[in-house]
Amino acid sequence: MELNVRLNGTLAQQMGRSRLRVTLADGATVDDLLAHLQRQSPLKILESAVPFVAGQHVERATPLQNGQEVALLIPIAGGR
């Protein structure tokens, strides 16, 4: 299956781009996607990525479908 992956902020900077096209086996999960990205670019920051599909936060065990866009956001701390 083909997925579009959007990266933001620090993650996009460290990966060198903000959008990726990824091919995974049918039935792959968000966790499979993160493992794939980790193999390509072993960045510690990927461990804290928060996945969103269709604007909704999803669990890492969530199955993905061909053509979906997955946004990976890195939580930021701040404020009081």
PDB file of C-alpha atoms in Angstrom:
ATOM      1  CA  MET A   1       0.000   0.000   0.000  1.00  0.00           C
ATOM      2  CA  GLU A   2       1.064   3.590  -0.597  1.00  0.00           C
ATOM      3  CA  LEU A   3       0.859   6.190   2.175  1.00  0.00           C
ATOM      4  CA  ASN A   4       1.506   9.908   2.285  1.00  0.00           C
ATOM      5  CA  VAL A   5       3.293  10.986   5.441  1.00  0.00           C
ATOM      6  CA  ARG A   6       3.407  14.569   6.692  1.00  0.00           C
ATOM      7  CA  LEU A   7       6.095  15.536   9.162  1.00  0.00           C
ATOM      8  CA  ASN A   8       6.118  18.744  11.134  1.00  0.00           C
ATOM      9  CA  GLY A   9       8.505  20.932  13.068  1.00  0.00           C
ATOM     10  CA  THR A  10      11.640  19.348  14.419  1.00  0.00           C
ATOM     11  CA  LEU A  11      10.833  15.993  12.854  1.00  0.00           C
ATOM     12  CA  ALA A  12      10.662  17.534   9.367  1.00  0.00           C
ATOM     13  CA  GLN A  13      13.943  19.343   9.985  1.00  0.00           C
ATOM     14  CA  GLN A  14      15.702  16.193  11.142  1.00  0.00           C
ATOM     15  CA  MET A  15      14.305  14.063   8.293  1.00  0.00           C
ATOM     16  CA  GLY A  16      15.223  16.751   5.752  1.00  0.00           C
ATOM     17  CA  ARG A  17      11.716  17.139   4.321  1.00  0.00           C
ATOM     18  CA  SER A  18       8.120  17.582   5.403  1.00  0.00           C
ATOM     19  CA  ARG A  19       6.409  15.041   3.139  1.00  0.00           C
ATOM     20  CA  LEU A  20       7.183  11.425   2.340  1.00  0.00           C
ATOM     21  CA  ARG A  21       5.623   8.748   0.142  1.00  0.00           C
ATOM     22  CA  VAL A  22       5.951   5.354   1.825  1.00  0.00           C
ATOM     23  CA  THR A  23       5.163   1.866   0.542  1.00  0.00           C
ATOM     24  CA  LEU A  24       4.189  -0.752   3.140  1.00  0.00           C
ATOM     25  CA  ALA A  25       2.610  -4.198   3.011  1.00  0.00           C
ATOM     26  CA  ASP A  26      -1.182  -4.419   3.053  1.00  0.00           C
ATOM     27  CA  GLY A  27      -2.501  -4.583   6.611  1.00  0.00           C
ATOM     28  CA  ALA A  28       0.348  -2.465   7.999  1.00  0.00           C
ATOM     29  CA  THR A  29      -0.273  -0.461  11.152  1.00  0.00           C
ATOM     30  CA  VAL A  30       0.922   2.921  12.352  1.00  0.00           C
ATOM     31  CA  ASP A  31       3.560   1.059  14.365  1.00  0.00           C
ATOM     32  CA  ASP A  32       4.773  -0.632  11.151  1.00  0.00           C
ATOM     33  CA  LEU A  33       5.041   2.800   9.529  1.00  0.00           C
ATOM     34  CA  LEU A  34       7.085   4.164  12.423  1.00  0.00           C
ATOM     35  CA  ALA A  35       9.368   1.101  12.359  1.00  0.00           C
ATOM     36  CA  HIS A  36       9.873   1.598   8.608  1.00  0.00           C
ATOM     37  CA  LEU A  37      10.797   5.250   9.112  1.00  0.00           C
ATOM     38  CA  GLN A  38      13.101   4.327  11.988  1.00  0.00           C
ATOM     39  CA  ARG A  39      14.977   1.885   9.734  1.00  0.00           C
ATOM     40  CA  GLN A  40      15.422   4.600   7.104  1.00  0.00           C
ATOM     41  CA  SER A  41      16.442   7.354   9.526  1.00  0.00           C
ATOM     42  CA  PRO A  42      17.259   6.115  13.026  1.00  0.00           C
ATOM     43  CA  LEU A  43      16.160   9.239  14.867  1.00  0.00           C
ATOM     44  CA  LYS A  44      15.311   9.107  18.576  1.00  0.00           C
ATOM     45  CA  ILE A  45      12.621  11.761  17.998  1.00  0.00           C
ATOM     46  CA  LEU A  46      10.467   9.251  16.065  1.00  0.00           C
ATOM     47  CA  GLU A  47       9.758   7.475  19.369  1.00  0.00           C
ATOM     48  CA  SER A  48       7.748  10.466  20.574  1.00  0.00           C
ATOM     49  CA  ALA A  49       5.825  11.067  17.329  1.00  0.00           C
ATOM     50  CA  VAL A  50       2.064  11.378  17.745  1.00  0.00           C
ATOM     51  CA  PRO A  51       0.202   9.901  14.735  1.00  0.00           C
ATOM     52  CA  PHE A  52      -2.911  11.477  13.208  1.00  0.00           C
ATOM     53  CA  VAL A  53      -5.065  10.077  10.408  1.00  0.00           C
ATOM     54  CA  ALA A  54      -7.897  12.169   8.938  1.00  0.00           C
ATOM     55  CA  GLY A  55      -7.344  14.773  11.654  1.00  0.00           C
ATOM     56  CA  GLN A  56      -7.822  12.254  14.469  1.00  0.00           C
ATOM     57  CA  HIS A  57      -5.202  10.990  16.884  1.00  0.00           C
ATOM     58  CA  VAL A  58      -4.823   7.230  16.381  1.00  0.00           C
ATOM     59  CA  GLU A  59      -3.151   4.481  18.359  1.00  0.00           C
ATOM     60  CA  ARG A  60      -0.013   2.840  17.032  1.00  0.00           C
ATOM     61  CA  ALA A  61      -1.880  -0.452  16.538  1.00  0.00           C
ATOM     62  CA  THR A  62      -4.323   1.227  14.111  1.00  0.00           C
ATOM     63  CA  PRO A  63      -4.373  -0.482  10.684  1.00  0.00           C
ATOM     64  CA  LEU A  64      -3.708   1.802   7.745  1.00  0.00           C
ATOM     65  CA  GLN A  65      -5.321   1.818   4.317  1.00  0.00           C
ATOM     66  CA  ASN A  66      -3.914   2.461   0.892  1.00  0.00           C
ATOM     67  CA  GLY A  67      -3.800   6.152  -0.002  1.00  0.00           C
ATOM     68  CA  GLN A  68      -4.177   7.464   3.546  1.00  0.00           C
ATOM     69  CA  GLU A  69      -2.261  10.454   4.809  1.00  0.00           C
ATOM     70  CA  VAL A  70      -0.594  10.064   8.175  1.00  0.00           C
ATOM     71  CA  ALA A  71       0.612  13.164   9.992  1.00  0.00           C
ATOM     72  CA  LEU A  72       3.346  12.692  12.572  1.00  0.00           C
ATOM     73  CA  LEU A  73       3.482  15.466  15.116  1.00  0.00           C
ATOM     74  CA  ILE A  74       6.051  15.959  17.842  1.00  0.00           C
ATOM     75  CA  PRO A  75       4.613  17.167  21.146  1.00  0.00           C
ATOM     76  CA  ILE A  76       6.081  20.392  22.463  1.00  0.00           C
ATOM     77  CA  ALA A  77       6.294  21.575  26.011  1.00  0.00           C
ATOM     78  CA  GLY A  78       5.984  25.107  27.192  1.00  0.00           C
ATOM     79  CA  GLY A  79       3.838  27.567  29.022  1.00  0.00           C
ATOM     80  CA  ARG A  80       3.407  27.685  32.744  1.00  0.00           C
TER      81      ARG A  80
END
